[in-house]
Amino acid sequence: MLAPTPPMGWNSWNTFGADIHEELIRQVADTFVEAGLKEAGYTYVVIDDLWEADERDEKGRLVPDPKKFPSGMKALADYVHSKGLKFGIYSCAGTHTCAGKPASYGYEEVDAQTFAGWGVDFLKYDFCYKPAGVDGPSLYRRMGQALRATGRPIIFSLCEWGTNEPWKWGASVGGHMWRTTGDINDSWESIEQIGFSQNGLEAYAGPDHWNDPDMLVVGMYGKGNVARGGCTDSEYRVHFALWCLLAAPLMIGCDVRHMNTFTHQLLTHKGLIAINQDPLGRQGFRVGQEGEHFETWMKPLADGSITVGLFNRHKEWRRVITAPWESLGLHDRRPCRVQNVITGEDYGVYTRFFGAPVDPHDVVVVKITPVKD
Ligand code: GLA
């Protein structure tokens, strides 16, 4: 299995957009090691759109923009691999990428071979400029087949924005993860709209096949390609905690070379990452909702415990949010130990329900472990 737990890494798009070059990618790989991101589990360094030259070469192969990647992709992949990391790249199922560069429609085999030859470990595959009359899933099947034919293990990341309900067919075309929505941007509204709409898709995710609610905007603070005003620290905490509960791929989108302490601590938080990477591979779902603003979500874990997120979506009100045992599938009288995942605090043993005050646009994450008789 290539993705027994949700893939973790970094992608250039959210912060850098067109402004990518080989030195940046090398620095990101260095930072993975030096800042402990690699140790925390982040592995894939992925170059998104706009790495491509405007034309294919005389043999019909994609070539990198010589100004941005003068040493070529093979050398860059080798560098990333030398750090013990994996190398990812981007193409698109249509005739052009979303930013208008040459894409893989009609060239699936040659492109898959090119990527495998460079040492690519991860392919994000977009959905712009789709030829008229061709159905979406078959385009992904073609690239899935072409990747498989290379014999190289390559994570296949489908980016068709949920258009054709890829959770229903993504795994069957060889996909390891598929975007479920349109693009995220660095705002609370976007995090909220994408994150909380994932409820209901949990039956479609599991080891080697993950729903992908898009890359993280944690730590962008309104700077970069998808910046839209930015978020507060507690809003980024909600974002990261929710993506962890959702068993979502964790693809960092900020400039990791310049993370502040909060961003670094959040992105490398052992407890939250352990929930995301739990080997059972269950995606979290909503088990309670009061009005539009107060939500309780749960994610069952392999050790028999349950992670619960108490989410406050209200802008101003602080509020106690509860998780009744019954909603978690537990008998009312079952004693359970309750621990705060983010602070590490042990709240002791509870029966019937647990509740905690949650600040506006914030979350409390607890681990609820049934106590054996
Ligand atoms: C689409 C994708 C984004 C990004 C851009 C690149 O919008 O959904 O994630 O890859 O294309 O052009």
mmCIF file of C-alpha atoms and ligand atoms in Angstrom:
data_model
loop_
_atom_site.group_PDB
_atom_site.id
_atom_site.type_symbol
_atom_site.label_atom_id
_atom_site.label_comp_id
_atom_site.label_asym_id
_atom_site.label_seq_id
_atom_site.Cartn_x
_atom_site.Cartn_y
_atom_site.Cartn_z
ATOM 1 C CA MET A 1 0.000 0.000 0.000
ATOM 2 C CA LEU A 2 1.372 3.392 -0.967
ATOM 3 C CA ALA A 3 -0.867 5.434 1.303
ATOM 4 C CA PRO A 4 -1.899 3.296 4.284
ATOM 5 C CA THR A 5 -2.416 6.577 6.165
ATOM 6 C CA PRO A 6 -3.214 10.005 4.665
ATOM 7 C CA PRO A 7 -0.224 11.382 2.709
ATOM 8 C CA MET A 8 1.627 14.262 4.385
ATOM 9 C CA GLY A 9 3.750 16.850 2.639
ATOM 10 C CA TRP A 10 3.946 20.332 1.167
ATOM 11 C CA ASN A 11 2.684 21.800 -2.092
ATOM 12 C CA SER A 12 3.851 24.990 -3.771
ATOM 13 C CA TRP A 13 0.488 26.335 -4.936
ATOM 14 C CA ASN A 14 -1.103 28.035 -1.929
ATOM 15 C CA THR A 15 1.778 30.374 -1.223
ATOM 16 C CA PHE A 16 3.938 30.468 -4.343
ATOM 17 C CA GLY A 17 1.657 29.980 -7.361
ATOM 18 C CA ALA A 18 3.760 30.855 -10.417
ATOM 19 C CA ASP A 19 6.735 31.935 -8.331
ATOM 20 C CA ILE A 20 8.491 28.558 -8.120
ATOM 21 C CA HIS A 21 12.065 27.566 -8.921
ATOM 22 C CA GLU A 22 14.484 24.807 -8.047
ATOM 23 C CA GLU A 23 16.233 26.718 -5.282
ATOM 24 C CA LEU A 24 12.908 27.154 -3.452
ATOM 25 C CA ILE A 25 12.163 23.447 -3.710
ATOM 26 C CA ARG A 26 15.607 22.563 -2.394
ATOM 27 C CA GLN A 27 15.174 24.970 0.495
ATOM 28 C CA VAL A 28 11.795 23.453 1.310
ATOM 29 C CA ALA A 29 13.371 19.986 1.377
ATOM 30 C CA ASP A 30 16.126 21.299 3.654
ATOM 31 C CA THR A 31 13.513 22.849 5.935
ATOM 32 C CA PHE A 32 11.607 19.565 6.141
ATOM 33 C CA VAL A 33 14.679 18.077 7.776
ATOM 34 C CA GLU A 34 15.907 21.071 9.785
ATOM 35 C CA ALA A 35 12.544 22.153 11.198
ATOM 36 C CA GLY A 36 11.462 18.651 12.163
ATOM 37 C CA LEU A 37 8.690 18.386 9.577
ATOM 38 C CA LYS A 38 10.165 15.163 8.257
ATOM 39 C CA GLU A 39 10.353 13.767 11.770
ATOM 40 C CA ALA A 40 6.702 14.742 12.295
ATOM 41 C CA GLY A 41 5.756 12.636 9.256
ATOM 42 C CA TYR A 42 5.761 15.082 6.323
ATOM 43 C CA THR A 43 7.294 13.312 3.322
ATOM 44 C CA TYR A 44 6.084 14.629 -0.048
ATOM 45 C CA VAL A 45 7.522 17.819 -1.545
ATOM 46 C CA VAL A 46 5.133 18.614 -4.389
ATOM 47 C CA ILE A 47 5.530 21.144 -7.199
ATOM 48 C CA ASP A 48 2.158 22.358 -8.450
ATOM 49 C CA ASP A 49 1.244 24.022 -11.753
ATOM 50 C CA LEU A 50 3.511 26.400 -13.689
ATOM 51 C CA TRP A 51 6.675 24.309 -13.572
ATOM 52 C CA GLU A 52 6.173 23.481 -17.277
ATOM 53 C CA ALA A 53 7.765 25.080 -20.331
ATOM 54 C CA ASP A 54 5.276 26.375 -22.914
ATOM 55 C CA GLU A 55 6.066 23.623 -25.425
ATOM 56 C CA ARG A 56 6.815 19.923 -25.342
ATOM 57 C CA ASP A 57 10.182 18.793 -26.731
ATOM 58 C CA GLU A 58 10.668 17.249 -30.195
ATOM 59 C CA LYS A 59 9.791 13.813 -28.795
ATOM 60 C CA GLY A 60 6.546 15.100 -27.359
ATOM 61 C CA ARG A 61 7.773 15.078 -23.768
ATOM 62 C CA LEU A 62 6.963 17.671 -21.149
ATOM 63 C CA VAL A 63 9.934 19.782 -20.162
ATOM 64 C CA PRO A 64 10.371 22.076 -17.188
ATOM 65 C CA ASP A 65 10.611 25.821 -17.632
ATOM 66 C CA PRO A 66 14.372 26.261 -18.120
ATOM 67 C CA LYS A 67 14.427 29.550 -16.219
ATOM 68 C CA LYS A 68 12.766 28.105 -13.135
ATOM 69 C CA PHE A 69 14.346 24.644 -13.211
ATOM 70 C CA PRO A 70 17.671 24.970 -15.084
ATOM 71 C CA SER A 71 19.090 21.732 -13.618
ATOM 72 C CA GLY A 72 16.055 19.716 -14.684
ATOM 73 C CA MET A 73 13.570 17.661 -12.702
ATOM 74 C CA LYS A 74 15.676 14.528 -12.367
ATOM 75 C CA ALA A 75 18.390 16.419 -10.500
ATOM 76 C CA LEU A 76 15.787 18.072 -8.278
ATOM 77 C CA ALA A 77 14.086 14.758 -7.520
ATOM 78 C CA ASP A 78 17.495 13.292 -6.674
ATOM 79 C CA TYR A 79 18.085 16.150 -4.244
ATOM 80 C CA VAL A 80 14.729 15.652 -2.544
ATOM 81 C CA HIS A 81 15.373 11.906 -2.333
ATOM 82 C CA SER A 82 18.811 12.524 -0.844
ATOM 83 C CA LYS A 83 17.036 14.097 2.128
ATOM 84 C CA GLY A 84 14.979 10.956 2.647
ATOM 85 C CA LEU A 85 11.885 12.689 1.214
ATOM 86 C CA LYS A 86 9.611 12.045 -1.744
ATOM 87 C CA PHE A 87 9.106 14.158 -4.841
ATOM 88 C CA GLY A 88 5.773 15.176 -6.319
ATOM 89 C CA ILE A 89 4.682 16.971 -9.456
ATOM 90 C CA TYR A 90 1.509 18.221 -11.158
ATOM 91 C CA SER A 91 -0.241 17.720 -14.466
ATOM 92 C CA CYS A 92 -3.766 17.897 -15.754
ATOM 93 C CA ALA A 93 -6.241 15.556 -17.474
ATOM 94 C CA GLY A 94 -7.180 18.103 -20.143
ATOM 95 C CA THR A 95 -5.236 19.628 -23.020
ATOM 96 C CA HIS A 96 -3.823 22.391 -20.803
ATOM 97 C CA THR A 97 -3.192 22.845 -17.106
ATOM 98 C CA CYS A 98 -5.426 25.241 -15.207
ATOM 99 C CA ALA A 99 -2.760 27.912 -15.659
ATOM 100 C CA GLY A 100 -2.580 27.235 -19.417
ATOM 101 C CA LYS A 101 0.567 25.086 -19.742
ATOM 102 C CA PRO A 102 0.700 21.876 -21.831
ATOM 103 C CA ALA A 103 -1.098 19.013 -20.100
ATOM 104 C CA SER A 104 -1.493 15.267 -20.422
ATOM 105 C CA TYR A 105 -4.609 14.619 -22.539
ATOM 106 C CA GLY A 106 -3.463 12.286 -25.336
ATOM 107 C CA TYR A 107 0.011 12.129 -23.787
ATOM 108 C CA GLU A 108 -0.794 10.073 -20.694
ATOM 109 C CA GLU A 109 1.681 7.290 -21.442
ATOM 110 C CA VAL A 110 4.603 9.476 -22.429
ATOM 111 C CA ASP A 111 4.023 11.786 -19.453
ATOM 112 C CA ALA A 112 3.765 8.911 -16.985
ATOM 113 C CA GLN A 113 7.038 7.537 -18.379
ATOM 114 C CA THR A 114 8.678 10.952 -18.139
ATOM 115 C CA PHE A 115 7.584 11.371 -14.524
ATOM 116 C CA ALA A 116 8.719 7.861 -13.594
ATOM 117 C CA GLY A 117 12.071 8.523 -15.296
ATOM 118 C CA TRP A 118 12.558 11.657 -13.216
ATOM 119 C CA GLY A 119 11.830 9.754 -10.018
ATOM 120 C CA VAL A 120 8.418 11.233 -9.310
ATOM 121 C CA ASP A 121 6.627 9.650 -6.311
ATOM 122 C CA PHE A 122 3.382 11.655 -6.338
ATOM 123 C CA LEU A 123 1.269 13.072 -9.166
ATOM 124 C CA LYS A 124 -1.443 15.649 -8.601
ATOM 125 C CA TYR A 125 -3.741 15.466 -11.632
ATOM 126 C CA ASP A 126 -6.045 18.392 -12.348
ATOM 127 C CA PHE A 127 -9.239 18.766 -14.430
ATOM 128 C CA CYS A 128 -9.028 21.934 -16.556
ATOM 129 C CA TYR A 129 -9.423 22.087 -20.367
ATOM 130 C CA LYS A 130 -11.179 18.746 -20.483
ATOM 131 C CA PRO A 131 -11.959 17.849 -24.109
ATOM 132 C CA ALA A 132 -15.661 18.076 -24.951
ATOM 133 C CA GLY A 133 -17.542 14.794 -24.977
ATOM 134 C CA VAL A 134 -15.024 12.835 -22.882
ATOM 135 C CA ASP A 135 -16.274 11.715 -19.514
ATOM 136 C CA GLY A 136 -14.190 12.767 -16.516
ATOM 137 C CA PRO A 137 -13.597 9.430 -14.818
ATOM 138 C CA SER A 138 -12.231 7.872 -18.030
ATOM 139 C CA LEU A 139 -9.544 10.581 -18.206
ATOM 140 C CA TYR A 140 -8.389 9.617 -14.738
ATOM 141 C CA ARG A 141 -8.548 5.927 -15.620
ATOM 142 C CA ARG A 142 -6.181 6.585 -18.522
ATOM 143 C CA MET A 143 -3.556 8.250 -16.375
ATOM 144 C CA GLY A 144 -4.042 5.672 -13.614
ATOM 145 C CA GLN A 145 -3.320 2.938 -16.121
ATOM 146 C CA ALA A 146 -0.324 4.805 -17.578
ATOM 147 C CA LEU A 147 1.164 5.288 -14.112
ATOM 148 C CA ARG A 148 0.690 1.632 -13.274
ATOM 149 C CA ALA A 149 2.365 0.628 -16.526
ATOM 150 C CA THR A 150 5.552 2.467 -15.502
ATOM 151 C CA GLY A 151 6.035 0.024 -12.644
ATOM 152 C CA ARG A 152 7.047 2.888 -10.338
ATOM 153 C CA PRO A 153 5.034 3.368 -7.163
ATOM 154 C CA ILE A 154 3.446 6.816 -7.610
ATOM 155 C CA ILE A 155 0.728 8.295 -5.441
ATOM 156 C CA PHE A 156 -2.100 9.371 -7.751
ATOM 157 C CA SER A 157 -3.848 12.464 -6.404
ATOM 158 C CA LEU A 158 -7.056 13.262 -8.296
ATOM 159 C CA CYS A 159 -7.958 16.932 -8.449
ATOM 160 C CA GLU A 160 -11.355 17.098 -10.129
ATOM 161 C CA TRP A 161 -12.929 19.169 -7.350
ATOM 162 C CA GLY A 162 -15.681 16.671 -6.562
ATOM 163 C CA THR A 163 -17.311 17.307 -9.946
ATOM 164 C CA ASN A 164 -18.094 13.666 -10.724
ATOM 165 C CA GLU A 165 -18.241 12.409 -7.128
ATOM 166 C CA PRO A 166 -14.721 10.922 -7.317
ATOM 167 C CA TRP A 167 -15.179 9.248 -3.915
ATOM 168 C CA LYS A 168 -17.317 6.716 -5.797
ATOM 169 C CA TRP A 169 -14.754 5.778 -8.484
ATOM 170 C CA GLY A 170 -11.405 7.328 -7.493
ATOM 171 C CA ALA A 171 -9.960 4.160 -5.970
ATOM 172 C CA SER A 172 -11.050 2.076 -8.958
ATOM 173 C CA VAL A 173 -8.981 4.194 -11.365
ATOM 174 C CA GLY A 174 -5.924 3.840 -9.140
ATOM 175 C CA GLY A 175 -6.400 7.034 -7.121
ATOM 176 C CA HIS A 176 -5.026 7.269 -3.596
ATOM 177 C CA MET A 177 -6.768 10.542 -2.794
ATOM 178 C CA TRP A 178 -9.229 12.841 -4.496
ATOM 179 C CA ARG A 179 -10.244 16.427 -3.983
ATOM 180 C CA THR A 180 -13.844 16.674 -2.817
ATOM 181 C CA THR A 181 -14.346 20.430 -3.368
ATOM 182 C CA GLY A 182 -13.151 23.499 -5.232
ATOM 183 C CA ASP A 183 -10.038 25.386 -4.187
ATOM 184 C CA ILE A 184 -9.408 26.480 -0.631
ATOM 185 C CA ASN A 185 -8.242 29.993 0.136
ATOM 186 C CA ASP A 186 -6.689 31.566 3.193
ATOM 187 C CA SER A 187 -9.853 32.702 4.949
ATOM 188 C CA TRP A 188 -12.103 31.447 7.731
ATOM 189 C CA GLU A 189 -15.064 31.306 5.334
ATOM 190 C CA SER A 190 -13.223 28.935 3.006
ATOM 191 C CA ILE A 191 -11.992 26.658 5.800
ATOM 192 C CA GLU A 192 -15.477 26.549 7.258
ATOM 193 C CA GLN A 193 -17.273 25.996 3.981
ATOM 194 C CA ILE A 194 -14.955 23.193 2.857
ATOM 195 C CA GLY A 195 -14.172 21.534 6.185
ATOM 196 C CA PHE A 196 -17.614 21.227 7.706
ATOM 197 C CA SER A 197 -19.147 20.090 4.396
ATOM 198 C CA GLN A 198 -17.139 16.847 4.438
ATOM 199 C CA ASN A 199 -19.663 15.135 6.687
ATOM 200 C CA GLY A 200 -21.279 12.231 4.840
ATOM 201 C CA LEU A 201 -18.202 11.279 2.807
ATOM 202 C CA GLU A 202 -16.673 9.235 5.639
ATOM 203 C CA ALA A 203 -17.810 5.895 4.221
ATOM 204 C CA TYR A 204 -15.651 6.456 1.133
ATOM 205 C CA ALA A 205 -12.295 6.910 2.859
ATOM 206 C CA GLY A 206 -9.856 4.411 4.295
ATOM 207 C CA PRO A 207 -6.317 3.086 3.949
ATOM 208 C CA ASP A 208 -4.948 3.843 0.456
ATOM 209 C CA HIS A 209 -8.013 5.905 -0.607
ATOM 210 C CA TRP A 210 -8.651 9.258 1.004
ATOM 211 C CA ASN A 211 -11.037 12.148 0.577
ATOM 212 C CA ASP A 212 -9.018 15.336 0.094
ATOM 213 C CA PRO A 213 -10.612 18.615 1.207
ATOM 214 C CA ASP A 214 -7.597 20.481 -0.275
ATOM 215 C CA MET A 215 -4.281 21.697 1.014
ATOM 216 C CA LEU A 216 -3.666 23.489 4.286
ATOM 217 C CA VAL A 217 -3.590 27.261 4.597
ATOM 218 C CA VAL A 218 -2.240 27.106 8.162
ATOM 219 C CA GLY A 219 0.454 29.739 8.669
ATOM 220 C CA MET A 220 -0.246 31.810 5.564
ATOM 221 C CA TYR A 221 -1.627 34.787 7.505
ATOM 222 C CA GLY A 222 -2.889 36.492 4.373
ATOM 223 C CA LYS A 223 0.328 36.176 2.356
ATOM 224 C CA GLY A 224 0.679 34.289 -0.919
ATOM 225 C CA ASN A 225 -1.137 32.993 -3.939
ATOM 226 C CA VAL A 226 -4.448 32.021 -2.302
ATOM 227 C CA ALA A 227 -4.339 34.661 0.430
ATOM 228 C CA ARG A 228 -7.750 36.187 1.193
ATOM 229 C CA GLY A 229 -7.198 38.163 4.340
ATOM 230 C CA GLY A 230 -5.757 35.327 6.376
ATOM 231 C CA CYS A 231 -6.897 33.757 9.628
ATOM 232 C CA THR A 232 -6.225 33.987 13.334
ATOM 233 C CA ASP A 233 -4.244 31.374 15.213
ATOM 234 C CA SER A 234 -7.377 29.796 16.651
ATOM 235 C CA GLU A 235 -8.946 29.626 13.174
ATOM 236 C CA TYR A 236 -5.868 27.789 11.891
ATOM 237 C CA ARG A 237 -6.195 25.471 14.917
ATOM 238 C CA VAL A 238 -9.772 24.652 13.901
ATOM 239 C CA HIS A 239 -8.577 24.070 10.322
ATOM 240 C CA PHE A 240 -5.761 21.709 11.288
ATOM 241 C CA ALA A 241 -7.759 19.835 13.939
ATOM 242 C CA LEU A 242 -10.657 19.348 11.548
ATOM 243 C CA TRP A 243 -8.398 18.092 8.742
ATOM 244 C CA CYS A 244 -6.830 15.666 11.268
ATOM 245 C CA LEU A 245 -10.244 14.394 12.338
ATOM 246 C CA LEU A 246 -11.217 14.055 8.670
ATOM 247 C CA ALA A 247 -8.222 11.783 7.977
ATOM 248 C CA ALA A 248 -7.419 14.290 5.223
ATOM 249 C CA PRO A 249 -4.082 14.354 3.445
ATOM 250 C CA LEU A 250 -1.989 16.989 5.235
ATOM 251 C CA MET A 251 -0.326 19.052 2.513
ATOM 252 C CA ILE A 252 1.193 22.180 4.021
ATOM 253 C CA GLY A 253 0.616 25.319 1.942
ATOM 254 C CA CYS A 254 2.550 28.023 3.796
ATOM 255 C CA ASP A 255 6.159 29.096 3.340
ATOM 256 C CA VAL A 256 7.736 26.528 5.651
ATOM 257 C CA ARG A 257 11.034 28.419 5.562
ATOM 258 C CA HIS A 258 9.442 31.195 7.597
ATOM 259 C CA MET A 259 6.968 29.601 9.995
ATOM 260 C CA ASN A 260 6.260 31.356 13.273
ATOM 261 C CA THR A 261 6.285 29.348 16.500
ATOM 262 C CA PHE A 262 2.523 28.838 16.559
ATOM 263 C CA THR A 263 2.465 27.492 12.999
ATOM 264 C CA HIS A 264 5.392 25.192 13.654
ATOM 265 C CA GLN A 265 3.878 23.809 16.859
ATOM 266 C CA LEU A 266 0.501 23.274 15.241
ATOM 267 C CA LEU A 267 1.808 21.595 12.083
ATOM 268 C CA THR A 268 4.060 19.272 14.082
ATOM 269 C CA HIS A 269 1.623 18.583 16.945
ATOM 270 C CA LYS A 270 2.181 14.934 17.807
ATOM 271 C CA GLY A 271 -1.261 14.292 19.261
ATOM 272 C CA LEU A 272 -3.162 15.788 16.331
ATOM 273 C CA ILE A 273 -0.966 14.077 13.738
ATOM 274 C CA ALA A 274 -1.415 10.743 15.512
ATOM 275 C CA ILE A 275 -5.173 11.152 15.091
ATOM 276 C CA ASN A 276 -4.784 11.939 11.400
ATOM 277 C CA GLN A 277 -2.372 9.051 10.887
ATOM 278 C CA ASP A 278 -4.245 6.523 13.011
ATOM 279 C CA PRO A 279 -3.873 3.104 11.347
ATOM 280 C CA LEU A 280 -7.590 2.347 11.457
ATOM 281 C CA GLY A 281 -7.989 5.050 8.815
ATOM 282 C CA ARG A 282 -11.546 6.090 9.668
ATOM 283 C CA GLN A 283 -12.656 9.539 8.562
ATOM 284 C CA GLY A 284 -14.392 11.602 11.226
ATOM 285 C CA PHE A 285 -18.002 12.691 11.037
ATOM 286 C CA ARG A 286 -20.521 14.947 12.770
ATOM 287 C CA VAL A 287 -22.441 13.494 15.711
ATOM 288 C CA GLY A 288 -24.058 16.624 17.113
ATOM 289 C CA GLN A 289 -25.037 20.099 16.061
ATOM 290 C CA GLU A 290 -26.731 22.939 17.903
ATOM 291 C CA GLY A 291 -27.900 25.721 15.645
ATOM 292 C CA GLU A 292 -25.473 26.735 12.951
ATOM 293 C CA HIS A 293 -22.477 27.255 15.127
ATOM 294 C CA PHE A 294 -21.763 24.478 17.603
ATOM 295 C CA GLU A 295 -20.717 21.071 16.383
ATOM 296 C CA THR A 296 -19.438 17.805 17.806
ATOM 297 C CA TRP A 297 -17.443 15.472 15.546
ATOM 298 C CA MET A 298 -15.924 12.080 16.279
ATOM 299 C CA LYS A 299 -13.224 9.867 14.775
ATOM 300 C CA PRO A 300 -12.833 6.278 15.994
ATOM 301 C CA LEU A 301 -9.233 5.168 16.556
ATOM 302 C CA ALA A 302 -7.500 1.807 16.254
ATOM 303 C CA ASP A 303 -6.912 1.469 20.022
ATOM 304 C CA GLY A 304 -10.658 1.520 20.749
ATOM 305 C CA SER A 305 -10.713 5.153 21.834
ATOM 306 C CA ILE A 306 -12.649 7.965 20.185
ATOM 307 C CA THR A 307 -11.360 11.392 19.255
ATOM 308 C CA VAL A 308 -13.951 14.091 19.701
ATOM 309 C CA GLY A 309 -13.772 17.621 18.325
ATOM 310 C CA LEU A 310 -15.947 20.280 19.962
ATOM 311 C CA PHE A 311 -16.101 23.035 17.332
ATOM 312 C CA ASN A 312 -17.301 26.583 17.918
ATOM 313 C CA ARG A 313 -18.080 28.301 14.606
ATOM 314 C CA HIS A 314 -19.539 31.401 16.231
ATOM 315 C CA LYS A 315 -17.614 34.636 15.792
ATOM 316 C CA GLU A 316 -18.251 36.034 19.267
ATOM 317 C CA TRP A 317 -19.827 33.627 21.684
ATOM 318 C CA ARG A 318 -17.945 31.368 24.028
ATOM 319 C CA ARG A 319 -20.014 28.317 24.671
ATOM 320 C CA VAL A 320 -20.021 24.907 26.355
ATOM 321 C CA ILE A 321 -20.233 22.187 23.717
ATOM 322 C CA THR A 322 -20.956 18.624 24.741
ATOM 323 C CA ALA A 323 -20.473 15.087 23.530
ATOM 324 C CA PRO A 324 -23.100 12.743 24.998
ATOM 325 C CA TRP A 325 -21.866 9.145 25.166
ATOM 326 C CA GLU A 326 -24.923 7.947 23.296
ATOM 327 C CA SER A 327 -23.996 10.012 20.229
ATOM 328 C CA LEU A 328 -20.554 8.401 20.255
ATOM 329 C CA GLY A 329 -21.932 4.879 20.303
ATOM 330 C CA LEU A 330 -21.102 4.369 23.979
ATOM 331 C CA HIS A 331 -23.387 3.114 26.711
ATOM 332 C CA ASP A 332 -24.399 5.928 29.075
ATOM 333 C CA ARG A 333 -22.807 4.263 32.072
ATOM 334 C CA ARG A 334 -19.510 3.350 30.415
ATOM 335 C CA PRO A 335 -16.731 5.093 32.365
ATOM 336 C CA CYS A 336 -14.280 6.794 30.005
ATOM 337 C CA ARG A 337 -11.038 8.653 30.546
ATOM 338 C CA VAL A 338 -11.044 12.071 28.881
ATOM 339 C CA GLN A 339 -7.814 13.743 27.811
ATOM 340 C CA ASN A 340 -7.275 17.016 26.006
ATOM 341 C CA VAL A 341 -5.334 16.149 22.851
ATOM 342 C CA ILE A 342 -3.956 19.641 22.267
ATOM 343 C CA THR A 343 -2.879 20.593 25.810
ATOM 344 C CA GLY A 344 -2.295 17.062 27.101
ATOM 345 C CA GLU A 345 -4.428 17.747 30.199
ATOM 346 C CA ASP A 346 -6.094 14.702 31.782
ATOM 347 C CA TYR A 347 -9.686 15.510 32.821
ATOM 348 C CA GLY A 348 -10.236 12.187 34.625
ATOM 349 C CA VAL A 349 -13.021 9.659 34.227
ATOM 350 C CA TYR A 350 -16.534 10.599 33.051
ATOM 351 C CA THR A 351 -19.803 8.840 32.367
ATOM 352 C CA ARG A 352 -22.792 9.967 30.238
ATOM 353 C CA PHE A 353 -21.222 13.001 28.585
ATOM 354 C CA PHE A 354 -18.294 15.372 28.437
ATOM 355 C CA GLY A 355 -18.598 19.095 27.825
ATOM 356 C CA ALA A 356 -16.131 21.947 27.703
ATOM 357 C CA PRO A 357 -16.297 25.683 27.054
ATOM 358 C CA VAL A 358 -14.985 26.529 23.604
ATOM 359 C CA ASP A 359 -13.880 30.003 22.515
ATOM 360 C CA PRO A 360 -15.238 31.672 19.354
ATOM 361 C CA HIS A 361 -13.745 30.170 16.156
ATOM 362 C CA ASP A 362 -11.891 27.598 18.206
ATOM 363 C CA VAL A 363 -11.939 23.901 19.008
ATOM 364 C CA VAL A 364 -11.350 21.552 21.926
ATOM 365 C CA VAL A 365 -10.124 18.112 20.927
ATOM 366 C CA VAL A 366 -10.398 15.278 23.441
ATOM 367 C CA LYS A 367 -9.563 11.628 23.410
ATOM 368 C CA ILE A 368 -12.250 9.512 25.054
ATOM 369 C CA THR A 369 -11.029 6.089 26.129
ATOM 370 C CA PRO A 370 -13.469 3.540 27.534
ATOM 371 C CA VAL A 371 -12.150 2.247 30.870
ATOM 372 C CA LYS A 372 -12.101 -1.537 30.979
ATOM 373 C CA ASP A 373 -14.107 -3.237 33.755
HETATM 374 C C1 GLA B 1 -6.617 24.125 -9.860
HETATM 375 C C2 GLA B 1 -6.383 23.236 -8.642
HETATM 376 C C3 GLA B 1 -5.445 23.949 -7.673
HETATM 377 C C4 GLA B 1 -4.132 24.262 -8.366
HETATM 378 C C5 GLA B 1 -4.385 25.065 -9.647
HETATM 379 C C6 GLA B 1 -3.122 25.209 -10.484
HETATM 380 O O1 GLA B 1 -7.306 25.280 -9.524
HETATM 381 O O2 GLA B 1 -7.590 22.916 -8.018
HETATM 382 O O3 GLA B 1 -5.216 23.159 -6.522
HETATM 383 O O4 GLA B 1 -3.464 23.060 -8.667
HETATM 384 O O5 GLA B 1 -5.365 24.459 -10.458
HETATM 385 O O6 GLA B 1 -3.347 25.910 -11.677
#
